[in-house]
Amino acid sequence: MTAVAGIWRVLALAMLMLAGSASAAGLYEARIPVFGSWVDLSLWNVEPATAETAKRVVAGDMGELHTRWHAWEPGALTAINERIANGEPAPIEPHLAPILRRAQELSLASGDLFNPAIGRLVGLWGFHARNHRRPPPAEQIAVLVAAAPSMADLQIEDRLVTSANPAVQIDLGAFAKGYGVDIAIGRLRELGINHAVVNAGGDLRAIGRRGDRPWRIGIQDPFGDAHLASLEIEGDESVFTSGTYQRHFVYQGVRYHHIIDPRTGYPARGAVSVTVIGQSGAQADAAATALLVAGPAEWPGVARDLGIRHVLLVAEDGTLHASAAMAARLRFEQQPTPEMQITRLE
Ligand code: ADP
Ligand code: MG
């Protein structure tokens, strides 16, 4: 080797090491496409090789979750639903039981306002298809409400799910994202990553900190594109929002959205969005849906039952309702700070 080539080799090696340490110390960000949407991964102070592994593992998990738990595209869930509709026990793989059990616990705690057993109602409203255009006949809604499908109708064993009620059709649309974010955080921890955010389109779980400060995240304004407020989170917190603006259609001047009040069979009235901070993605996702159904009058009781302390609810008339704990943490970009109706939960 000539002296010049040798110097170049040493220089190149030094630059490589510099590049490596520079990207290990700081923020690593990656966007993972997941079937028409995406998951954003933010990692703090992680070796590049570990970060790439994390990205690959999380992408694999999310893709699998999507196909497995899709409410209407054929997969494990549609197979279970078909069996239930026929009044037959549904065989399941043992690792599928935990998500159903968790959904069952949370629906019970929410007084069935979060009710993933109402898949037939969601389908009747056309939200299992792209072109949902008009409300279904009132008689058909009434029949499904009277059939009272509930997660409590399910007996979930490790290899078998049985339903006492053939009207049950499981739809994990309000829950799978939260559960998936939890799986992703579990994977990151297995890789020794303790400072991270897994953000699925604004719904996220954050662990640790962003270096010397907490993670900072925005809460979507249901009436506009900007952020309504921001929040600093650290340790292990999940922030989830349910909004009626996510999916909806307008028929004869009336807007119908995709979050159904299981008590009436119609889209929930009163709230346009609810943001909660929970202890896990699963709990926060289920709670955001349940509190959106509960609306401005009933949300505090349901939040207490679900063990949620931080809630921000935007009502149809634009008024803001918040738990005291949440109000204390919100940072508004808008000045003067908008008025909030504050409720003490604890
Ligand atoms: P977002 O779309 O804002 O994430 P959610 O997490 O509340 O909203 O999920 C809404 C989805 O959950 C609907 O598209 C539907 O599939 C299903 N769903 C609708 N109403 C309910 C309900 N009361 N309980 C559980 N799942 C519901
Ligand atoms: Mg939800």
mmCIF file of C-alpha atoms and ligand atoms in Angstrom:
data_model
loop_
_atom_site.group_PDB
_atom_site.id
_atom_site.type_symbol
_atom_site.label_atom_id
_atom_site.label_comp_id
_atom_site.label_asym_id
_atom_site.label_seq_id
_atom_site.Cartn_x
_atom_site.Cartn_y
_atom_site.Cartn_z
ATOM 1 C CA MET A 1 0.000 0.000 0.000
ATOM 2 C CA THR A 2 1.376 3.447 -0.895
ATOM 3 C CA ALA A 3 1.630 6.074 1.818
ATOM 4 C CA VAL A 4 -1.023 8.216 0.084
ATOM 5 C CA ALA A 5 -3.504 5.366 -0.171
ATOM 6 C CA GLY A 6 -2.800 4.565 3.487
ATOM 7 C CA ILE A 7 -3.567 8.137 4.563
ATOM 8 C CA TRP A 8 -6.793 8.093 2.553
ATOM 9 C CA ARG A 9 -7.837 4.868 4.187
ATOM 10 C CA VAL A 10 -7.214 6.280 7.676
ATOM 11 C CA LEU A 11 -9.073 9.474 6.742
ATOM 12 C CA ALA A 12 -12.020 7.564 5.315
ATOM 13 C CA LEU A 13 -12.197 5.422 8.439
ATOM 14 C CA ALA A 14 -12.110 8.498 10.671
ATOM 15 C CA MET A 15 -14.899 10.120 8.670
ATOM 16 C CA LEU A 16 -16.994 6.960 8.889
ATOM 17 C CA MET A 17 -16.554 6.874 12.652
ATOM 18 C CA LEU A 18 -17.479 10.538 12.887
ATOM 19 C CA ALA A 19 -20.600 10.002 10.775
ATOM 20 C CA GLY A 20 -21.547 7.025 12.913
ATOM 21 C CA SER A 21 -21.179 8.790 16.229
ATOM 22 C CA ALA A 22 -22.843 11.945 14.890
ATOM 23 C CA SER A 23 -26.010 10.077 13.962
ATOM 24 C CA ALA A 24 -25.963 7.935 17.124
ATOM 25 C CA ALA A 25 -25.935 11.070 19.287
ATOM 26 C CA GLY A 26 -29.183 12.809 18.448
ATOM 27 C CA LEU A 27 -32.457 12.271 16.718
ATOM 28 C CA TYR A 28 -33.118 9.421 14.306
ATOM 29 C CA GLU A 29 -36.372 9.730 12.396
ATOM 30 C CA ALA A 30 -37.945 7.283 9.975
ATOM 31 C CA ARG A 31 -41.309 7.135 8.235
ATOM 32 C CA ILE A 32 -42.723 3.640 7.793
ATOM 33 C CA PRO A 33 -45.526 3.283 5.235
ATOM 34 C CA VAL A 34 -48.373 1.110 6.534
ATOM 35 C CA PHE A 35 -51.098 0.508 3.945
ATOM 36 C CA GLY A 36 -52.104 3.976 2.846
ATOM 37 C CA SER A 37 -50.937 5.600 6.076
ATOM 38 C CA TRP A 38 -47.649 5.672 7.948
ATOM 39 C CA VAL A 39 -45.943 5.332 11.304
ATOM 40 C CA ASP A 40 -43.254 7.816 12.280
ATOM 41 C CA LEU A 41 -40.461 6.539 14.449
ATOM 42 C CA SER A 42 -38.333 8.967 16.478
ATOM 43 C CA LEU A 43 -35.422 7.563 18.426
ATOM 44 C CA TRP A 44 -32.997 9.424 20.636
ATOM 45 C CA ASN A 45 -29.318 8.498 20.859
ATOM 46 C CA VAL A 46 -29.480 5.145 19.147
ATOM 47 C CA GLU A 47 -26.704 3.494 17.143
ATOM 48 C CA PRO A 48 -27.522 3.659 13.416
ATOM 49 C CA ALA A 49 -27.495 -0.119 13.014
ATOM 50 C CA THR A 50 -29.904 -0.553 15.928
ATOM 51 C CA ALA A 51 -32.132 2.194 14.538
ATOM 52 C CA GLU A 52 -32.310 0.453 11.161
ATOM 53 C CA THR A 53 -33.168 -2.848 12.863
ATOM 54 C CA ALA A 54 -35.877 -1.087 14.865
ATOM 55 C CA LYS A 55 -37.344 0.382 11.706
ATOM 56 C CA ARG A 56 -37.406 -3.007 9.967
ATOM 57 C CA VAL A 57 -38.947 -4.837 12.926
ATOM 58 C CA VAL A 58 -41.655 -2.212 13.502
ATOM 59 C CA ALA A 59 -42.503 -2.131 9.773
ATOM 60 C CA GLY A 60 -42.943 -5.916 9.804
ATOM 61 C CA ASP A 61 -45.161 -5.887 12.891
ATOM 62 C CA MET A 62 -47.386 -3.095 11.615
ATOM 63 C CA GLY A 63 -47.933 -4.747 8.253
ATOM 64 C CA GLU A 64 -48.861 -8.015 9.931
ATOM 65 C CA LEU A 65 -51.229 -6.306 12.338
ATOM 66 C CA HIS A 66 -52.990 -4.549 9.500
ATOM 67 C CA THR A 67 -53.698 -7.690 7.493
ATOM 68 C CA ARG A 68 -54.566 -9.763 10.521
ATOM 69 C CA TRP A 69 -56.972 -7.353 12.149
ATOM 70 C CA HIS A 70 -58.604 -5.649 9.214
ATOM 71 C CA ALA A 71 -62.346 -5.442 9.811
ATOM 72 C CA TRP A 72 -63.399 -6.296 6.290
ATOM 73 C CA GLU A 73 -60.416 -7.342 4.172
ATOM 74 C CA PRO A 74 -60.127 -11.146 4.500
ATOM 75 C CA GLY A 75 -57.851 -12.189 7.374
ATOM 76 C CA ALA A 76 -57.959 -13.732 10.845
ATOM 77 C CA LEU A 77 -60.620 -11.325 12.073
ATOM 78 C CA THR A 78 -63.039 -11.759 9.173
ATOM 79 C CA ALA A 79 -62.698 -15.543 9.620
ATOM 80 C CA ILE A 80 -63.649 -15.219 13.310
ATOM 81 C CA ASN A 81 -66.581 -12.956 12.436
ATOM 82 C CA GLU A 82 -67.897 -15.409 9.861
ATOM 83 C CA ARG A 83 -67.925 -18.230 12.419
ATOM 84 C CA ILE A 84 -69.659 -16.071 15.012
ATOM 85 C CA ALA A 85 -72.340 -15.035 12.514
ATOM 86 C CA ASN A 86 -73.003 -18.728 11.830
ATOM 87 C CA GLY A 87 -73.306 -19.441 15.546
ATOM 88 C CA GLU A 88 -70.149 -21.557 15.477
ATOM 89 C CA PRO A 89 -67.054 -21.481 17.712
ATOM 90 C CA ALA A 90 -64.114 -19.794 15.955
ATOM 91 C CA PRO A 91 -60.674 -21.407 16.184
ATOM 92 C CA ILE A 92 -57.894 -18.850 16.743
ATOM 93 C CA GLU A 93 -54.137 -18.893 17.049
ATOM 94 C CA PRO A 94 -53.130 -18.520 20.722
ATOM 95 C CA HIS A 95 -51.259 -15.257 20.177
ATOM 96 C CA LEU A 96 -54.455 -13.624 18.882
ATOM 97 C CA ALA A 97 -56.322 -14.058 22.171
ATOM 98 C CA PRO A 98 -54.618 -11.210 24.117
ATOM 99 C CA ILE A 99 -55.797 -8.392 21.826
ATOM 100 C CA LEU A 100 -59.381 -9.644 22.064
ATOM 101 C CA ARG A 101 -59.164 -9.976 25.851
ATOM 102 C CA ARG A 102 -57.756 -6.474 26.209
ATOM 103 C CA ALA A 103 -60.511 -5.075 23.978
ATOM 104 C CA GLN A 104 -63.041 -6.946 26.098
ATOM 105 C CA GLU A 105 -61.676 -5.494 29.380
ATOM 106 C CA LEU A 106 -61.683 -1.958 28.020
ATOM 107 C CA SER A 107 -65.171 -2.145 26.543
ATOM 108 C CA LEU A 108 -66.458 -3.447 29.861
ATOM 109 C CA ALA A 109 -64.747 -0.585 31.726
ATOM 110 C CA SER A 110 -66.230 1.954 29.303
ATOM 111 C CA GLY A 111 -69.786 0.716 29.854
ATOM 112 C CA ASP A 112 -69.709 -0.494 26.226
ATOM 113 C CA LEU A 113 -69.346 3.008 24.778
ATOM 114 C CA PHE A 114 -66.128 1.665 23.313
ATOM 115 C CA ASN A 115 -67.701 -1.400 21.784
ATOM 116 C CA PRO A 116 -65.698 -3.271 19.137
ATOM 117 C CA ALA A 117 -68.553 -5.803 18.859
ATOM 118 C CA ILE A 118 -70.667 -3.383 16.776
ATOM 119 C CA GLY A 119 -68.970 -4.189 13.480
ATOM 120 C CA ARG A 120 -72.352 -4.834 11.850
ATOM 121 C CA LEU A 121 -73.540 -1.330 12.693
ATOM 122 C CA VAL A 122 -70.328 0.200 11.368
ATOM 123 C CA GLY A 123 -70.750 -1.879 8.215
ATOM 124 C CA LEU A 124 -74.427 -0.917 7.890
ATOM 125 C CA TRP A 125 -73.401 2.739 7.964
ATOM 126 C CA GLY A 126 -71.074 1.976 5.070
ATOM 127 C CA PHE A 127 -67.823 2.669 6.908
ATOM 128 C CA HIS A 128 -66.437 -0.701 5.857
ATOM 129 C CA ALA A 129 -66.285 0.610 2.297
ATOM 130 C CA ARG A 130 -64.804 3.589 0.546
ATOM 131 C CA ASN A 131 -68.055 5.010 -0.824
ATOM 132 C CA HIS A 132 -70.448 5.457 2.077
ATOM 133 C CA ARG A 133 -73.016 7.903 0.832
ATOM 134 C CA ARG A 134 -76.329 7.829 2.686
ATOM 135 C CA PRO A 135 -77.626 6.778 6.114
ATOM 136 C CA PRO A 136 -79.132 3.289 6.336
ATOM 137 C CA PRO A 137 -82.865 2.717 7.007
ATOM 138 C CA ALA A 138 -83.856 3.416 10.629
ATOM 139 C CA GLU A 139 -85.473 -0.038 10.983
ATOM 140 C CA GLN A 140 -82.211 -1.779 10.159
ATOM 141 C CA ILE A 141 -80.349 0.331 12.708
ATOM 142 C CA ALA A 142 -83.001 -0.462 15.332
ATOM 143 C CA VAL A 143 -82.696 -4.217 14.718
ATOM 144 C CA LEU A 144 -78.926 -4.142 15.291
ATOM 145 C CA VAL A 145 -79.224 -1.953 18.408
ATOM 146 C CA ALA A 146 -81.864 -4.334 19.829
ATOM 147 C CA ALA A 147 -79.533 -7.295 19.224
ATOM 148 C CA ALA A 148 -77.132 -5.562 21.679
ATOM 149 C CA PRO A 149 -73.810 -7.041 20.559
ATOM 150 C CA SER A 150 -71.163 -6.745 23.260
ATOM 151 C CA MET A 151 -67.626 -7.980 23.857
ATOM 152 C CA ALA A 152 -69.102 -9.504 27.040
ATOM 153 C CA ASP A 153 -70.881 -12.016 24.762
ATOM 154 C CA LEU A 154 -67.499 -13.507 23.870
ATOM 155 C CA GLN A 155 -65.795 -16.324 25.624
ATOM 156 C CA ILE A 156 -62.137 -16.037 24.675
ATOM 157 C CA GLU A 157 -60.021 -19.115 25.180
ATOM 158 C CA ASP A 158 -56.474 -19.533 23.946
ATOM 159 C CA ARG A 159 -57.512 -21.439 20.843
ATOM 160 C CA LEU A 160 -61.222 -20.790 20.563
ATOM 161 C CA VAL A 161 -63.586 -17.827 20.596
ATOM 162 C CA THR A 162 -67.275 -18.474 21.182
ATOM 163 C CA SER A 163 -70.032 -15.889 21.074
ATOM 164 C CA ALA A 164 -73.310 -16.167 22.930
ATOM 165 C CA ASN A 165 -74.691 -13.607 20.479
ATOM 166 C CA PRO A 166 -74.505 -14.094 16.704
ATOM 167 C CA ALA A 167 -74.985 -10.316 16.224
ATOM 168 C CA VAL A 168 -71.426 -9.753 17.441
ATOM 169 C CA GLN A 169 -69.069 -8.687 14.685
ATOM 170 C CA ILE A 170 -65.651 -7.604 15.871
ATOM 171 C CA ASP A 171 -64.242 -4.358 14.431
ATOM 172 C CA LEU A 172 -60.951 -3.257 15.961
ATOM 173 C CA GLY A 173 -60.832 0.036 14.037
ATOM 174 C CA ALA A 174 -60.933 2.027 17.276
ATOM 175 C CA PHE A 175 -58.284 -0.059 18.989
ATOM 176 C CA ALA A 176 -55.800 -1.823 16.707
ATOM 177 C CA LYS A 177 -53.683 1.301 16.257
ATOM 178 C CA GLY A 178 -53.230 1.688 19.999
ATOM 179 C CA TYR A 179 -52.475 -1.982 20.441
ATOM 180 C CA GLY A 180 -50.023 -1.841 17.533
ATOM 181 C CA VAL A 181 -48.192 1.158 18.964
ATOM 182 C CA ASP A 182 -47.782 -0.808 22.213
ATOM 183 C CA ILE A 183 -46.326 -3.759 20.315
ATOM 184 C CA ALA A 184 -43.881 -1.400 18.575
ATOM 185 C CA ILE A 185 -42.760 0.147 21.880
ATOM 186 C CA GLY A 186 -42.253 -3.367 23.288
ATOM 187 C CA ARG A 187 -40.021 -4.182 20.326
ATOM 188 C CA LEU A 188 -37.967 -1.035 20.791
ATOM 189 C CA ARG A 189 -37.417 -1.855 24.452
ATOM 190 C CA GLU A 190 -36.287 -5.366 23.497
ATOM 191 C CA LEU A 191 -33.659 -3.667 21.336
ATOM 192 C CA GLY A 192 -32.528 -1.626 24.345
ATOM 193 C CA ILE A 193 -34.136 1.591 23.088
ATOM 194 C CA ASN A 194 -35.565 3.623 25.969
ATOM 195 C CA HIS A 195 -36.114 7.051 24.408
ATOM 196 C CA ALA A 196 -38.540 6.953 21.518
ATOM 197 C CA VAL A 197 -41.840 8.022 20.014
ATOM 198 C CA VAL A 198 -44.006 5.768 17.868
ATOM 199 C CA ASN A 199 -46.441 8.068 16.111
ATOM 200 C CA ALA A 200 -49.234 6.638 13.967
ATOM 201 C CA GLY A 201 -50.733 9.670 12.257
ATOM 202 C CA GLY A 202 -50.890 11.822 15.392
ATOM 203 C CA ASP A 203 -51.742 8.964 17.776
ATOM 204 C CA LEU A 204 -48.628 8.026 19.671
ATOM 205 C CA ARG A 205 -46.807 6.513 22.595
ATOM 206 C CA ALA A 206 -43.629 8.130 23.878
ATOM 207 C CA ILE A 207 -41.031 6.713 26.240
ATOM 208 C CA GLY A 208 -38.064 8.406 27.866
ATOM 209 C CA ARG A 209 -37.048 11.904 26.759
ATOM 210 C CA ARG A 210 -35.658 13.750 23.795
ATOM 211 C CA GLY A 211 -32.239 14.257 25.306
ATOM 212 C CA ASP A 212 -32.313 17.035 27.894
ATOM 213 C CA ARG A 213 -35.971 17.869 27.367
ATOM 214 C CA PRO A 214 -39.312 16.029 27.157
ATOM 215 C CA TRP A 215 -40.850 15.029 23.835
ATOM 216 C CA ARG A 216 -43.124 17.768 22.467
ATOM 217 C CA ILE A 217 -46.181 16.868 20.417
ATOM 218 C CA GLY A 218 -49.090 18.709 18.787
ATOM 219 C CA ILE A 219 -52.822 18.120 19.198
ATOM 220 C CA GLN A 220 -54.784 18.403 15.961
ATOM 221 C CA ASP A 221 -57.399 21.199 15.728
ATOM 222 C CA PRO A 222 -60.656 19.499 14.623
ATOM 223 C CA PHE A 223 -61.761 22.725 12.900
ATOM 224 C CA GLY A 224 -58.545 23.440 11.013
ATOM 225 C CA ASP A 225 -55.181 22.230 9.830
ATOM 226 C CA ALA A 226 -53.110 23.841 12.563
ATOM 227 C CA HIS A 227 -52.365 22.447 15.975
ATOM 228 C CA LEU A 228 -54.841 23.330 18.686
ATOM 229 C CA ALA A 229 -52.272 23.014 21.431
ATOM 230 C CA SER A 230 -49.063 21.226 22.275
ATOM 231 C CA LEU A 231 -48.060 18.933 25.083
ATOM 232 C CA GLU A 232 -44.786 17.881 26.638
ATOM 233 C CA ILE A 233 -44.630 14.206 27.439
ATOM 234 C CA GLU A 234 -42.023 11.967 29.000
ATOM 235 C CA GLY A 235 -41.564 8.712 30.851
ATOM 236 C CA ASP A 236 -44.185 6.533 29.263
ATOM 237 C CA GLU A 237 -47.324 8.223 28.004
ATOM 238 C CA SER A 238 -49.745 7.616 25.141
ATOM 239 C CA VAL A 239 -51.648 10.446 23.486
ATOM 240 C CA PHE A 240 -54.600 9.445 21.300
ATOM 241 C CA THR A 241 -57.294 11.479 19.571
ATOM 242 C CA SER A 242 -60.642 10.351 18.193
ATOM 243 C CA GLY A 243 -62.179 12.798 15.761
ATOM 244 C CA THR A 244 -65.426 12.867 13.827
ATOM 245 C CA TYR A 245 -63.588 14.618 10.984
ATOM 246 C CA GLN A 246 -61.504 11.502 10.229
ATOM 247 C CA ARG A 247 -64.153 9.727 8.166
ATOM 248 C CA HIS A 248 -67.575 11.063 7.320
ATOM 249 C CA PHE A 249 -70.045 11.774 4.549
ATOM 250 C CA VAL A 250 -72.675 14.445 3.996
ATOM 251 C CA TYR A 251 -76.214 13.485 2.990
ATOM 252 C CA GLN A 252 -78.893 16.141 2.409
ATOM 253 C CA GLY A 253 -76.832 18.690 4.285
ATOM 254 C CA VAL A 254 -76.275 16.505 7.380
ATOM 255 C CA ARG A 255 -72.814 15.200 8.272
ATOM 256 C CA TYR A 256 -72.541 11.554 9.354
ATOM 257 C CA HIS A 257 -69.269 10.341 10.841
ATOM 258 C CA HIS A 258 -67.719 6.965 11.625
ATOM 259 C CA ILE A 259 -67.879 6.795 15.433
ATOM 260 C CA ILE A 260 -71.162 5.158 16.346
ATOM 261 C CA ASP A 261 -72.973 5.455 19.669
ATOM 262 C CA PRO A 262 -73.809 1.798 20.397
ATOM 263 C CA ARG A 263 -76.868 2.926 22.432
ATOM 264 C CA THR A 264 -78.574 4.668 19.510
ATOM 265 C CA GLY A 265 -76.904 3.113 16.473
ATOM 266 C CA TYR A 266 -76.255 6.608 15.077
ATOM 267 C CA PRO A 267 -73.039 8.634 14.870
ATOM 268 C CA ALA A 268 -72.223 9.998 18.324
ATOM 269 C CA ARG A 269 -73.406 13.561 18.956
ATOM 270 C CA GLY A 270 -71.927 16.336 21.026
ATOM 271 C CA ALA A 271 -68.160 16.067 20.593
ATOM 272 C CA VAL A 272 -66.018 16.575 17.489
ATOM 273 C CA SER A 273 -62.778 15.375 19.007
ATOM 274 C CA VAL A 274 -61.365 13.925 22.187
ATOM 275 C CA THR A 275 -57.690 13.697 23.109
ATOM 276 C CA VAL A 276 -56.541 11.641 26.063
ATOM 277 C CA ILE A 277 -53.266 10.740 27.691
ATOM 278 C CA GLY A 278 -53.197 7.118 28.796
ATOM 279 C CA GLN A 279 -50.801 4.588 30.249
ATOM 280 C CA SER A 280 -50.739 2.524 27.070
ATOM 281 C CA GLY A 281 -51.701 2.951 23.446
ATOM 282 C CA ALA A 282 -54.460 0.364 23.794
ATOM 283 C CA GLN A 283 -56.036 2.084 26.796
ATOM 284 C CA ALA A 284 -55.723 5.567 25.279
ATOM 285 C CA ASP A 285 -57.157 4.529 21.892
ATOM 286 C CA ALA A 286 -60.175 2.807 23.453
ATOM 287 C CA ALA A 287 -60.687 5.699 25.873
ATOM 288 C CA ALA A 288 -60.591 8.382 23.161
ATOM 289 C CA THR A 289 -63.353 6.545 21.295
ATOM 290 C CA ALA A 290 -65.430 5.919 24.437
ATOM 291 C CA LEU A 291 -65.204 9.567 25.551
ATOM 292 C CA LEU A 292 -66.120 10.814 22.100
ATOM 293 C CA VAL A 293 -69.275 8.702 22.337
ATOM 294 C CA ALA A 294 -69.881 9.902 25.910
ATOM 295 C CA GLY A 295 -69.803 13.535 24.756
ATOM 296 C CA PRO A 296 -69.574 16.837 26.689
ATOM 297 C CA ALA A 297 -72.052 15.844 29.419
ATOM 298 C CA GLU A 298 -70.958 12.322 30.270
ATOM 299 C CA TRP A 299 -67.211 12.153 29.648
ATOM 300 C CA PRO A 300 -66.005 12.690 33.248
ATOM 301 C CA GLY A 301 -67.717 9.576 34.633
ATOM 302 C CA VAL A 302 -66.473 7.398 31.786
ATOM 303 C CA ALA A 303 -62.933 8.784 32.124
ATOM 304 C CA ARG A 304 -62.950 7.891 35.836
ATOM 305 C CA ASP A 305 -64.191 4.373 35.076
ATOM 306 C CA LEU A 306 -61.386 3.936 32.544
ATOM 307 C CA GLY A 307 -58.727 5.336 34.874
ATOM 308 C CA ILE A 308 -57.952 8.251 32.534
ATOM 309 C CA ARG A 309 -56.882 11.538 34.157
ATOM 310 C CA HIS A 310 -56.020 13.657 31.128
ATOM 311 C CA VAL A 311 -58.819 14.572 28.720
ATOM 312 C CA LEU A 312 -59.432 17.377 26.237
ATOM 313 C CA LEU A 313 -62.810 17.365 24.488
ATOM 314 C CA VAL A 314 -63.811 19.758 21.716
ATOM 315 C CA ALA A 315 -67.600 20.050 21.527
ATOM 316 C CA GLU A 316 -69.657 20.493 18.334
ATOM 317 C CA ASP A 317 -70.206 24.156 19.255
ATOM 318 C CA GLY A 318 -66.434 24.697 19.527
ATOM 319 C CA THR A 319 -66.276 24.886 23.327
ATOM 320 C CA LEU A 320 -63.364 23.166 25.037
ATOM 321 C CA HIS A 321 -63.764 20.828 27.982
ATOM 322 C CA ALA A 322 -60.768 19.524 29.879
ATOM 323 C CA SER A 323 -59.828 17.653 33.000
ATOM 324 C CA ALA A 324 -57.872 19.806 35.438
ATOM 325 C CA ALA A 325 -54.776 17.636 34.986
ATOM 326 C CA MET A 326 -54.921 18.062 31.195
ATOM 327 C CA ALA A 327 -55.607 21.805 31.358
ATOM 328 C CA ALA A 328 -52.474 22.241 33.455
ATOM 329 C CA ARG A 329 -50.337 20.625 30.754
ATOM 330 C CA LEU A 330 -51.730 22.119 27.546
ATOM 331 C CA ARG A 331 -49.725 24.832 25.821
ATOM 332 C CA PHE A 332 -51.845 26.873 23.421
ATOM 333 C CA GLU A 333 -50.317 28.541 20.398
ATOM 334 C CA GLN A 334 -53.346 30.814 20.110
ATOM 335 C CA GLN A 335 -53.364 33.984 22.252
ATOM 336 C CA PRO A 336 -55.287 34.733 24.369
ATOM 337 C CA THR A 337 -55.554 31.141 25.549
ATOM 338 C CA PRO A 338 -59.033 29.806 24.689
ATOM 339 C CA GLU A 339 -61.461 29.321 27.549
ATOM 340 C CA MET A 340 -61.952 25.827 28.852
ATOM 341 C CA GLN A 341 -64.624 24.254 30.989
ATOM 342 C CA ILE A 342 -62.575 22.406 33.563
ATOM 343 C CA THR A 343 -63.575 19.290 35.483
ATOM 344 C CA ARG A 344 -61.614 17.780 38.338
ATOM 345 C CA LEU A 345 -61.421 14.021 37.848
ATOM 346 C CA GLU A 346 -59.559 12.874 40.922
HETATM 347 P P1 ADP B 1 -60.128 7.558 14.647
HETATM 348 O O1 ADP B 1 -60.556 7.186 13.255
HETATM 349 O O2 ADP B 1 -60.234 9.003 14.954
HETATM 350 O O3 ADP B 1 -58.836 6.918 15.086
HETATM 351 P P2 ADP B 1 -61.414 5.784 16.551
HETATM 352 O O4 ADP B 1 -60.169 5.326 17.196
HETATM 353 O O5 ADP B 1 -62.483 6.250 17.451
HETATM 354 O O6 ADP B 1 -61.241 6.966 15.533
HETATM 355 O O7 ADP B 1 -61.936 4.584 15.639
HETATM 356 C C1 ADP B 1 -63.107 4.680 14.870
HETATM 357 C C2 ADP B 1 -63.401 3.329 14.211
HETATM 358 O O8 ADP B 1 -63.788 2.373 15.204
HETATM 359 C C3 ADP B 1 -64.564 3.346 13.236
HETATM 360 O O9 ADP B 1 -64.122 3.550 11.913
HETATM 361 C C4 ADP B 1 -65.179 1.984 13.403
HETATM 362 O O10 ADP B 1 -64.490 1.031 12.634
HETATM 363 C C5 ADP B 1 -64.964 1.665 14.852
HETATM 364 N N1 ADP B 1 -66.020 2.147 15.761
HETATM 365 C C6 ADP B 1 -67.025 3.040 15.519
HETATM 366 N N2 ADP B 1 -67.753 3.282 16.627
HETATM 367 C C7 ADP B 1 -67.203 2.522 17.610
HETATM 368 C C8 ADP B 1 -67.493 2.335 18.999
HETATM 369 N N3 ADP B 1 -68.485 2.984 19.630
HETATM 370 N N4 ADP B 1 -66.703 1.476 19.695
HETATM 371 C C9 ADP B 1 -65.685 0.809 19.099
HETATM 372 N N5 ADP B 1 -65.362 0.942 17.808
HETATM 373 C C10 ADP B 1 -66.104 1.799 17.065
HETATM 374 MG MG MG B 2 -59.847 4.899 19.315
#
